[in-house]
mmCIF file of N, CA and C in Angstrom:
data_model
loop_
_atom_site.group_PDB
_atom_site.id
_atom_site.type_symbol
_atom_site.label_atom_id
_atom_site.label_comp_id
_atom_site.label_asym_id
_atom_site.label_seq_id
_atom_site.Cartn_x
_atom_site.Cartn_y
_atom_site.Cartn_z
ATOM 1 N N UNK A 12 -0.663 -7.424 -3.455
ATOM 2 C CA UNK A 12 -1.454 -6.455 -4.667
ATOM 3 C C UNK A 12 -2.423 -8.153 -3.242
ATOM 4 N N UNK A 13 -3.746 -7.694 -3.040
ATOM 5 C CA UNK A 13 -4.415 -8.670 -2.073
ATOM 6 C C UNK A 13 -5.792 -8.770 -2.672
ATOM 7 N N UNK A 14 -6.840 -9.939 -2.784
ATOM 8 C CA UNK A 14 -8.245 -9.913 -2.974
ATOM 9 C C UNK A 14 -8.988 -10.364 -1.827
ATOM 10 N N UNK A 15 -10.065 -10.145 -1.690
ATOM 11 C CA UNK A 15 -11.117 -10.853 -0.574
ATOM 12 C C UNK A 15 -12.353 -11.759 -1.305
ATOM 13 N N UNK A 16 -12.712 -12.709 -0.556
ATOM 14 C CA UNK A 16 -13.797 -13.251 -1.717
ATOM 15 C C UNK A 16 -13.086 -14.541 -0.560
ATOM 16 N N UNK A 17 -14.618 -15.765 -1.101
ATOM 17 C CA UNK A 17 -14.780 -16.605 -0.565
ATOM 18 C C UNK A 17 -14.301 -17.891 -1.896
ATOM 19 N N UNK A 18 -13.884 -18.776 -1.369
ATOM 20 C CA UNK A 18 -13.538 -20.249 -1.573
ATOM 21 C C UNK A 18 -14.649 -20.937 -2.051
ATOM 22 N N UNK A 19 -14.601 -20.926 -3.935
ATOM 23 C CA UNK A 19 -15.521 -21.852 -4.442
ATOM 24 C C UNK A 19 -14.825 -23.248 -4.832
ATOM 25 N N UNK A 20 -13.459 -23.342 -5.119
ATOM 26 C CA UNK A 20 -12.905 -24.097 -5.504
ATOM 27 C C UNK A 20 -11.817 -24.666 -5.256
ATOM 28 N N UNK A 21 -11.375 -26.165 -4.771
ATOM 29 C CA UNK A 21 -9.735 -26.638 -4.350
ATOM 30 C C UNK A 21 -9.738 -27.640 -5.030
ATOM 31 N N UNK A 22 -8.895 -27.426 -6.494
ATOM 32 C CA UNK A 22 -8.129 -28.821 -7.540
ATOM 33 C C UNK A 22 -7.463 -29.232 -6.739
ATOM 34 N N UNK A 23 -7.072 -30.661 -6.855
ATOM 35 C CA UNK A 23 -6.182 -31.322 -6.585
ATOM 36 C C UNK A 23 -4.687 -30.685 -6.809
ATOM 37 N N UNK A 24 -3.925 -31.739 -5.770
ATOM 38 C CA UNK A 24 -2.286 -31.334 -5.986
ATOM 39 C C UNK A 24 -1.263 -31.652 -6.746
ATOM 40 N N UNK A 25 -0.972 -30.874 -7.613
ATOM 41 C CA UNK A 25 -0.041 -31.295 -8.423
ATOM 42 C C UNK A 25 1.474 -31.150 -7.635
ATOM 43 N N UNK A 26 2.328 -32.459 -8.582
ATOM 44 C CA UNK A 26 3.462 -32.901 -8.105
ATOM 45 C C UNK A 26 5.178 -32.668 -9.187
ATOM 46 N N UNK A 27 5.886 -33.161 -9.239
ATOM 47 C CA UNK A 27 6.307 -33.260 -10.310
ATOM 48 C C UNK A 27 8.091 -33.140 -9.684
ATOM 49 N N UNK A 28 9.145 -33.806 -10.313
ATOM 50 C CA UNK A 28 10.572 -33.299 -10.538
ATOM 51 C C UNK A 28 10.891 -31.618 -11.337
ATOM 52 N N UNK A 29 11.394 -31.693 -10.317
ATOM 53 C CA UNK A 29 12.609 -30.237 -11.498
ATOM 54 C C UNK A 29 13.937 -29.770 -10.960
ATOM 55 N N UNK A 30 14.341 -29.208 -11.445
ATOM 56 C CA UNK A 30 16.003 -29.130 -11.241
ATOM 57 C C UNK A 30 16.664 -29.206 -9.930
ATOM 58 N N UNK A 31 15.804 -28.720 -8.903
ATOM 59 C CA UNK A 31 15.568 -28.215 -7.280
ATOM 60 C C UNK A 31 15.226 -29.243 -6.489
ATOM 61 N N UNK A 32 13.870 -30.086 -7.375
ATOM 62 C CA UNK A 32 14.404 -31.702 -6.784
ATOM 63 C C UNK A 32 12.425 -31.747 -7.064
ATOM 64 N N UNK A 33 12.160 -32.690 -6.064
ATOM 65 C CA UNK A 33 10.494 -32.736 -6.015
ATOM 66 C C UNK A 33 9.326 -30.967 -5.825
ATOM 67 N N UNK A 34 8.653 -31.003 -6.439
ATOM 68 C CA UNK A 34 7.600 -29.482 -6.160
ATOM 69 C C UNK A 34 5.979 -29.649 -5.855
ATOM 70 N N UNK A 35 5.349 -29.453 -5.544
ATOM 71 C CA UNK A 35 4.330 -29.482 -5.669
ATOM 72 C C UNK A 35 3.703 -28.345 -5.599
ATOM 73 N N UNK A 36 2.207 -28.074 -6.003
ATOM 74 C CA UNK A 36 1.418 -27.177 -6.161
ATOM 75 C C UNK A 36 0.081 -27.090 -5.869
ATOM 76 N N UNK A 37 -0.842 -26.245 -5.939
ATOM 77 C CA UNK A 37 -2.659 -26.198 -5.947
ATOM 78 C C UNK A 37 -2.990 -25.270 -5.984
ATOM 79 N N UNK A 38 -4.284 -25.650 -6.916
ATOM 80 C CA UNK A 38 -4.674 -24.117 -7.378
ATOM 81 C C UNK A 38 -5.469 -24.089 -6.673
ATOM 82 N N UNK A 39 -6.326 -22.760 -6.233
ATOM 83 C CA UNK A 39 -7.446 -22.358 -5.261
ATOM 84 C C UNK A 39 -8.263 -21.581 -6.539
ATOM 85 N N UNK A 40 -9.844 -21.901 -6.284
ATOM 86 C CA UNK A 40 -11.006 -20.648 -7.270
ATOM 87 C C UNK A 40 -10.906 -19.560 -6.256
ATOM 88 N N UNK A 41 -10.805 -18.527 -5.931
ATOM 89 C CA UNK A 41 -11.657 -17.532 -5.293
ATOM 90 C C UNK A 41 -12.722 -16.720 -5.784
ATOM 91 N N UNK A 42 -14.030 -16.397 -5.728
ATOM 92 C CA UNK A 42 -14.896 -15.696 -6.236
ATOM 93 C C UNK A 42 -15.056 -14.173 -5.109
ATOM 94 N N UNK A 43 -14.973 -13.199 -5.841
ATOM 95 C CA UNK A 43 -15.125 -11.862 -5.276
ATOM 96 C C UNK A 43 -15.875 -10.478 -6.118
ATOM 97 N N UNK A 44 -16.313 -9.718 -5.447
ATOM 98 C CA UNK A 44 -17.330 -8.341 -5.964
ATOM 99 C C UNK A 44 -18.593 -9.696 -5.965
ATOM 100 N N UNK A 45 -18.838 -10.836 -4.669
ATOM 101 C CA UNK A 45 -20.002 -11.584 -4.999
ATOM 102 C C UNK A 45 -20.951 -10.784 -4.938
ATOM 103 N N UNK A 46 -21.338 -9.090 -4.778
ATOM 104 C CA UNK A 46 -22.553 -8.360 -4.238
ATOM 105 C C UNK A 46 -23.056 -8.266 -6.132
ATOM 106 N N UNK A 47 -21.755 -7.993 -7.061
ATOM 107 C CA UNK A 47 -21.921 -7.432 -8.031
ATOM 108 C C UNK A 47 -22.814 -8.421 -8.651
ATOM 109 N N UNK A 48 -23.720 -8.368 -10.008
ATOM 110 C CA UNK A 48 -24.520 -8.768 -10.800
ATOM 111 C C UNK A 48 -23.644 -9.869 -11.340
ATOM 112 N N UNK A 49 -22.060 -9.221 -11.690
ATOM 113 C CA UNK A 49 -21.810 -10.316 -12.295
ATOM 114 C C UNK A 49 -20.581 -10.833 -11.329
ATOM 115 N N UNK A 50 -20.374 -11.606 -10.303
ATOM 116 C CA UNK A 50 -19.486 -12.151 -9.113
ATOM 117 C C UNK A 50 -17.782 -12.237 -10.654
ATOM 118 N N UNK A 51 -16.727 -11.774 -9.533
ATOM 119 C CA UNK A 51 -15.446 -12.539 -10.754
ATOM 120 C C UNK A 51 -15.157 -13.250 -9.789
ATOM 121 N N UNK A 52 -14.502 -14.165 -10.485
ATOM 122 C CA UNK A 52 -13.383 -15.224 -10.389
ATOM 123 C C UNK A 52 -11.982 -15.312 -10.299
ATOM 124 N N UNK A 53 -11.136 -15.945 -9.628
ATOM 125 C CA UNK A 53 -10.028 -15.444 -10.050
ATOM 126 C C UNK A 53 -9.158 -16.924 -9.449
ATOM 127 N N UNK A 54 -8.089 -17.430 -10.093
ATOM 128 C CA UNK A 54 -7.696 -18.819 -9.867
ATOM 129 C C UNK A 54 -6.102 -18.314 -9.401
ATOM 130 N N UNK A 55 -5.661 -19.032 -7.803
ATOM 131 C CA UNK A 55 -4.348 -18.504 -7.741
ATOM 132 C C UNK A 55 -3.882 -19.829 -7.230
ATOM 133 N N UNK A 56 -3.038 -20.096 -6.866
ATOM 134 C CA UNK A 56 -2.083 -21.288 -6.622
ATOM 135 C C UNK A 56 -1.205 -20.913 -5.367
ATOM 136 N N UNK A 57 -0.894 -22.111 -4.446
ATOM 137 C CA UNK A 57 -0.443 -22.398 -3.203
ATOM 138 C C UNK A 57 0.934 -23.117 -3.647
ATOM 139 N N UNK A 58 2.404 -23.153 -3.106
ATOM 140 C CA UNK A 58 3.399 -24.124 -3.631
ATOM 141 C C UNK A 58 4.486 -24.411 -2.336
ATOM 142 N N UNK A 59 4.675 -25.395 -2.632
ATOM 143 C CA UNK A 59 5.394 -26.131 -1.433
ATOM 144 C C UNK A 59 4.593 -26.518 -0.364
ATOM 145 N N UNK A 60 5.498 -26.087 1.140
ATOM 146 C CA UNK A 60 4.453 -26.129 2.569
ATOM 147 C C UNK A 60 3.735 -25.012 3.152
ATOM 148 N N UNK A 61 3.203 -24.301 2.130
ATOM 149 C CA UNK A 61 2.203 -23.510 2.605
ATOM 150 C C UNK A 61 0.958 -24.172 2.344
ATOM 151 N N UNK A 62 1.254 -24.859 1.388
ATOM 152 C CA UNK A 62 -0.127 -25.800 1.190
ATOM 153 C C UNK A 62 -0.775 -26.174 2.673
ATOM 154 N N UNK A 63 -0.107 -26.912 3.054
ATOM 155 C CA UNK A 63 -0.228 -27.594 4.616
ATOM 156 C C UNK A 63 -0.672 -26.364 5.948
ATOM 157 N N UNK A 64 0.392 -24.967 5.216
ATOM 158 C CA UNK A 64 0.420 -24.665 6.566
ATOM 159 C C UNK A 64 -1.015 -23.693 6.412
ATOM 160 N N UNK A 65 -1.745 -23.357 5.271
ATOM 161 C CA UNK A 65 -2.677 -22.300 5.146
ATOM 162 C C UNK A 65 -4.485 -23.528 5.032
ATOM 163 N N UNK A 66 -3.861 -24.601 4.711
ATOM 164 C CA UNK A 66 -5.137 -25.628 4.408
ATOM 165 C C UNK A 66 -6.334 -25.006 4.171
ATOM 166 N N UNK A 67 -6.534 -24.699 3.170
ATOM 167 C CA UNK A 67 -7.504 -23.877 2.612
ATOM 168 C C UNK A 67 -8.612 -24.532 1.979
ATOM 169 N N UNK A 68 -9.823 -24.743 2.594
ATOM 170 C CA UNK A 68 -10.733 -25.257 2.543
ATOM 171 C C UNK A 68 -12.084 -24.920 1.318
ATOM 172 N N UNK A 69 -12.457 -25.275 0.695
ATOM 173 C CA UNK A 69 -13.729 -25.116 -0.270
ATOM 174 C C UNK A 69 -14.596 -23.915 0.928
ATOM 175 N N UNK A 70 -16.099 -23.102 0.636
ATOM 176 C CA UNK A 70 -16.460 -22.380 1.465
ATOM 177 C C UNK A 70 -15.779 -21.182 2.196
ATOM 178 N N UNK A 71 -14.585 -20.864 2.582
ATOM 179 C CA UNK A 71 -13.931 -20.236 3.147
ATOM 180 C C UNK A 71 -14.062 -18.742 2.802
ATOM 181 N N UNK A 72 -14.302 -17.823 3.749
ATOM 182 C CA UNK A 72 -13.629 -16.709 3.652
ATOM 183 C C UNK A 72 -12.299 -16.096 3.744
ATOM 184 N N UNK A 73 -11.806 -15.706 2.819
ATOM 185 C CA UNK A 73 -10.106 -15.291 3.143
ATOM 186 C C UNK A 73 -9.994 -13.811 2.244
ATOM 187 N N UNK A 74 -8.755 -13.741 3.139
ATOM 188 C CA UNK A 74 -8.198 -12.331 2.488
ATOM 189 C C UNK A 74 -6.296 -13.114 1.813
ATOM 190 N N UNK A 75 -6.757 -13.227 0.566
ATOM 191 C CA UNK A 75 -5.630 -13.649 -0.245
ATOM 192 C C UNK A 75 -4.219 -12.328 -1.119
ATOM 193 N N UNK A 76 -3.307 -12.456 -0.420
ATOM 194 C CA UNK A 76 -2.360 -11.817 -0.515
ATOM 195 C C UNK A 76 -1.212 -12.414 -1.628
ATOM 196 N N UNK A 77 -0.752 -11.799 -2.762
ATOM 197 C CA UNK A 77 -0.319 -12.384 -3.724
ATOM 198 C C UNK A 77 0.324 -11.841 -4.682
ATOM 199 N N UNK A 78 1.165 -12.299 -5.834
ATOM 200 C CA UNK A 78 2.132 -11.217 -6.556
ATOM 201 C C UNK A 78 1.694 -12.524 -8.290
ATOM 202 N N UNK A 79 1.447 -11.463 -8.893
ATOM 203 C CA UNK A 79 1.534 -12.078 -10.289
ATOM 204 C C UNK A 79 2.513 -12.201 -11.400
ATOM 205 N N UNK A 80 3.375 -13.071 -12.084
ATOM 206 C CA UNK A 80 4.157 -13.257 -12.459
ATOM 207 C C UNK A 80 3.618 -13.529 -14.108
ATOM 208 N N UNK A 81 4.728 -13.329 -14.986
ATOM 209 C CA UNK A 81 4.437 -14.118 -16.049
ATOM 210 C C UNK A 81 5.450 -14.479 -16.745
ATOM 211 N N UNK A 82 5.731 -15.508 -17.592
ATOM 212 C CA UNK A 82 6.455 -16.661 -17.878
ATOM 213 C C UNK A 82 6.069 -17.394 -19.291
ATOM 214 N N UNK A 83 7.547 -17.668 -20.200
ATOM 215 C CA UNK A 83 7.070 -18.273 -21.875
ATOM 216 C C UNK A 83 7.846 -19.529 -21.382
ATOM 217 N N UNK A 84 6.724 -20.158 -22.139
ATOM 218 C CA UNK A 84 6.597 -22.028 -22.650
ATOM 219 C C UNK A 84 6.514 -22.169 -23.666
ATOM 220 N N UNK A 85 7.452 -22.617 -24.587
ATOM 221 C CA UNK A 85 7.102 -23.359 -25.888
ATOM 222 C C UNK A 85 6.827 -22.011 -26.825
ATOM 223 N N UNK A 86 6.769 -20.327 -26.640
ATOM 224 C CA UNK A 86 6.399 -19.753 -27.379
ATOM 225 C C UNK A 86 5.462 -18.703 -27.123
ATOM 226 N N UNK A 87 4.850 -19.179 -25.914
ATOM 227 C CA UNK A 87 3.477 -18.873 -26.018
ATOM 228 C C UNK A 87 3.561 -18.422 -23.928
ATOM 229 N N UNK A 88 2.707 -17.554 -23.515
ATOM 230 C CA UNK A 88 3.178 -16.661 -22.178
ATOM 231 C C UNK A 88 2.063 -17.140 -21.119
ATOM 232 N N UNK A 89 2.902 -17.305 -20.182
ATOM 233 C CA UNK A 89 1.311 -17.729 -19.149
ATOM 234 C C UNK A 89 2.005 -16.775 -18.200
ATOM 235 N N UNK A 90 0.592 -16.178 -17.747
ATOM 236 C CA UNK A 90 0.705 -16.078 -16.636
ATOM 237 C C UNK A 90 0.123 -16.600 -14.628
ATOM 238 N N UNK A 91 0.853 -16.144 -13.755
ATOM 239 C CA UNK A 91 1.117 -16.871 -12.891
ATOM 240 C C UNK A 91 0.354 -16.362 -11.185
ATOM 241 N N UNK A 92 -0.850 -16.529 -10.871
ATOM 242 C CA UNK A 92 -0.922 -15.722 -9.836
ATOM 243 C C UNK A 92 -0.369 -17.178 -8.311
ATOM 244 N N UNK A 93 0.665 -15.712 -7.333
ATOM 245 C CA UNK A 93 1.325 -17.309 -6.737
ATOM 246 C C UNK A 93 0.859 -16.352 -5.132
ATOM 247 N N UNK A 94 -0.552 -17.092 -4.740
ATOM 248 C CA UNK A 94 -0.573 -16.327 -2.922
ATOM 249 C C UNK A 94 1.149 -16.557 -2.098
ATOM 250 N N UNK A 95 1.720 -15.271 -1.208
ATOM 251 C CA UNK A 95 2.402 -15.510 -0.644
ATOM 252 C C UNK A 95 1.578 -15.794 0.834
ATOM 253 N N UNK A 96 0.427 -15.316 1.118
ATOM 254 C CA UNK A 96 -0.246 -15.040 2.383
ATOM 255 C C UNK A 96 -1.753 -15.284 1.874
ATOM 256 N N UNK A 97 -2.706 -16.055 3.398
ATOM 257 C CA UNK A 97 -3.566 -15.915 3.885
ATOM 258 C C UNK A 97 -4.103 -15.830 4.876
ATOM 259 N N UNK A 98 -5.151 -15.055 5.045
ATOM 260 C CA UNK A 98 -6.339 -15.111 6.300
ATOM 261 C C UNK A 98 -7.362 -14.925 5.965
ATOM 262 N N UNK A 99 -7.987 -15.459 7.208
ATOM 263 C CA UNK A 99 -9.824 -15.545 7.151
ATOM 264 C C UNK A 99 -9.960 -14.401 7.153
ATOM 265 N N UNK A 100 -11.223 -14.341 6.848
ATOM 266 C CA UNK A 100 -11.834 -12.631 6.367
ATOM 267 C C UNK A 100 -13.121 -13.074 6.890
ATOM 268 N N UNK A 101 -13.262 -13.362 7.894
ATOM 269 C CA UNK A 101 -14.417 -12.875 8.706
ATOM 270 C C UNK A 101 -15.175 -11.496 9.318
ATOM 271 N N UNK A 102 -13.846 -10.509 9.371
ATOM 272 C CA UNK A 102 -14.550 -9.478 9.703
ATOM 273 C C UNK A 102 -14.969 -8.199 8.549
ATOM 274 N N UNK A 103 -14.791 -8.678 7.283
ATOM 275 C CA UNK A 103 -15.043 -8.421 6.038
ATOM 276 C C UNK A 103 -15.853 -8.578 4.930
ATOM 277 N N UNK A 104 -16.612 -7.962 4.517
ATOM 278 C CA UNK A 104 -17.999 -8.660 3.910
ATOM 279 C C UNK A 104 -16.664 -9.485 2.831
ATOM 280 N N UNK A 105 -17.089 -10.357 2.151
ATOM 281 C CA UNK A 105 -17.087 -11.260 0.993
ATOM 282 C C UNK A 105 -16.826 -10.633 -0.054
ATOM 283 N N UNK A 106 -17.594 -9.541 -0.702
ATOM 284 C CA UNK A 106 -17.804 -9.234 -1.513
ATOM 285 C C UNK A 106 -17.376 -7.867 -1.936
ATOM 286 N N UNK A 107 -16.237 -7.665 -1.092
ATOM 287 C CA UNK A 107 -15.385 -6.329 -0.773
ATOM 288 C C UNK A 107 -14.268 -6.152 -2.056
ATOM 289 N N UNK A 108 -13.705 -7.489 -3.226
ATOM 290 C CA UNK A 108 -12.936 -8.236 -3.938
ATOM 291 C C UNK A 108 -11.532 -7.251 -3.338
ATOM 292 N N UNK A 109 -10.954 -7.042 -4.921
ATOM 293 C CA UNK A 109 -9.628 -6.712 -4.472
ATOM 294 C C UNK A 109 -9.707 -4.944 -3.818
ATOM 295 N N UNK A 110 -8.474 -4.881 -2.915
ATOM 296 C CA UNK A 110 -8.131 -4.001 -1.817
ATOM 297 C C UNK A 110 -8.370 -2.556 -2.873
ATOM 298 N N UNK A 111 -7.554 -2.057 -4.152
ATOM 299 C CA UNK A 111 -7.865 -1.214 -4.445
ATOM 300 C C UNK A 111 -9.032 -0.388 -4.894
ATOM 301 N N UNK A 112 -10.015 -1.630 -5.311
ATOM 302 C CA UNK A 112 -11.166 -1.295 -6.083
ATOM 303 C C UNK A 112 -11.670 -0.661 -4.709
ATOM 304 N N UNK A 113 -12.121 -0.941 -3.072
ATOM 305 C CA UNK A 113 -13.295 -0.641 -2.916
ATOM 306 C C UNK A 113 -12.788 1.214 -2.566
ATOM 307 N N UNK A 114 -11.589 2.280 -3.181
ATOM 308 C CA UNK A 114 -11.719 2.964 -2.929
ATOM 309 C C UNK A 114 -11.724 3.442 -4.665
ATOM 310 N N UNK A 115 -12.405 2.790 -5.055
ATOM 311 C CA UNK A 115 -12.514 3.458 -6.552
ATOM 312 C C UNK A 115 -14.198 4.409 -7.159
ATOM 313 N N UNK A 116 -14.695 5.402 -7.838
ATOM 314 C CA UNK A 116 -16.065 5.818 -7.360
ATOM 315 C C UNK A 116 -16.241 4.677 -8.558
ATOM 316 N N UNK A 117 -17.803 4.564 -8.170
ATOM 317 C CA UNK A 117 -18.572 3.830 -9.014
ATOM 318 C C UNK A 117 -18.843 4.146 -10.646
ATOM 319 N N UNK A 118 -18.638 3.144 -11.596
ATOM 320 C CA UNK A 118 -18.676 3.178 -12.581
ATOM 321 C C UNK A 118 -19.465 4.030 -13.727
ATOM 322 N N UNK A 119 -21.054 4.529 -12.963
ATOM 323 C CA UNK A 119 -22.042 4.353 -13.194
ATOM 324 C C UNK A 119 -22.297 6.117 -13.966
ATOM 325 N N UNK A 120 -22.482 6.729 -15.035
ATOM 326 C CA UNK A 120 -22.665 8.525 -15.462
ATOM 327 C C UNK A 120 -23.640 8.963 -14.825
ATOM 328 N N UNK A 121 -23.347 9.795 -13.967
ATOM 329 C CA UNK A 121 -23.816 10.877 -13.682
ATOM 330 C C UNK A 121 -24.598 11.385 -14.789
ATOM 331 N N UNK A 122 -26.079 11.819 -14.747
ATOM 332 C CA UNK A 122 -27.292 12.427 -15.925
ATOM 333 C C UNK A 122 -27.229 13.355 -15.459
ATOM 334 N N UNK A 123 -27.207 14.408 -15.873
ATOM 335 C CA UNK A 123 -28.176 15.790 -15.263
ATOM 336 C C UNK A 123 -29.518 15.880 -15.617
ATOM 337 N N UNK A 124 -29.953 16.700 -14.899
ATOM 338 C CA UNK A 124 -31.828 16.938 -15.086
ATOM 339 C C UNK A 124 -31.916 18.296 -16.100
ATOM 340 N N UNK A 125 -30.609 19.092 -16.042
ATOM 341 C CA UNK A 125 -31.181 20.327 -16.297
ATOM 342 C C UNK A 125 -31.208 20.494 -17.814
ATOM 343 N N UNK A 126 -31.987 21.434 -18.716
ATOM 344 C CA UNK A 126 -32.405 21.382 -19.583
ATOM 345 C C UNK A 126 -31.486 22.491 -20.238
ATOM 346 N N UNK A 127 -30.126 22.927 -20.118
ATOM 347 C CA UNK A 127 -29.318 23.904 -20.437
ATOM 348 C C UNK A 127 -28.462 23.266 -21.675
ATOM 349 N N UNK A 128 -29.040 23.704 -22.524
ATOM 350 C CA UNK A 128 -28.304 23.142 -24.099
ATOM 351 C C UNK A 128 -26.596 23.715 -24.339
ATOM 352 N N UNK A 129 -26.105 24.597 -23.337
ATOM 353 C CA UNK A 129 -24.849 24.947 -23.717
ATOM 354 C C UNK A 129 -24.174 24.022 -23.171
ATOM 355 N N UNK A 130 -23.958 23.301 -23.039
ATOM 356 C CA UNK A 130 -23.201 22.370 -22.129
ATOM 357 C C UNK A 130 -23.569 20.844 -23.536
ATOM 358 N N UNK A 131 -24.063 20.866 -24.340
ATOM 359 C CA UNK A 131 -24.245 19.413 -25.045
ATOM 360 C C UNK A 131 -23.356 20.116 -25.986
ATOM 361 N N UNK A 132 -22.599 18.855 -26.395
ATOM 362 C CA UNK A 132 -21.308 18.722 -27.401
ATOM 363 C C UNK A 132 -22.538 18.620 -28.810
ATOM 364 N N UNK A 133 -21.574 18.763 -30.004
ATOM 365 C CA UNK A 133 -21.830 19.090 -31.417
ATOM 366 C C UNK A 133 -22.226 17.755 -31.899
ATOM 367 N N UNK A 134 -21.751 17.046 -31.441
ATOM 368 C CA UNK A 134 -22.030 15.497 -32.068
ATOM 369 C C UNK A 134 -22.832 14.223 -31.247
#
């Protein structure tokens, strides 16, 4: 999946020890569909060397490719949005949002001005 938008928050790096050794991850918040009345936000993360490789900064416009995964911990389920690639998004408006959403028709209903009652529903 892919989202395009502007980074509005870069959270602190988290580190820890796991069964495979030391790990680190960093969370980021991206705002997309910025031209909408209610812009959407999504938090995603990068793990390990990708944190330094992409060096994401607040205010950057990015195209983020990611996978969504879910895991269970102590009887509760958690979603994980893990980025696997980021690219600068200078040529595409930051309000483009999720790539598939740009192909969807608008959600506003079409209202007919016809006075023909034969198409009215009985309720």
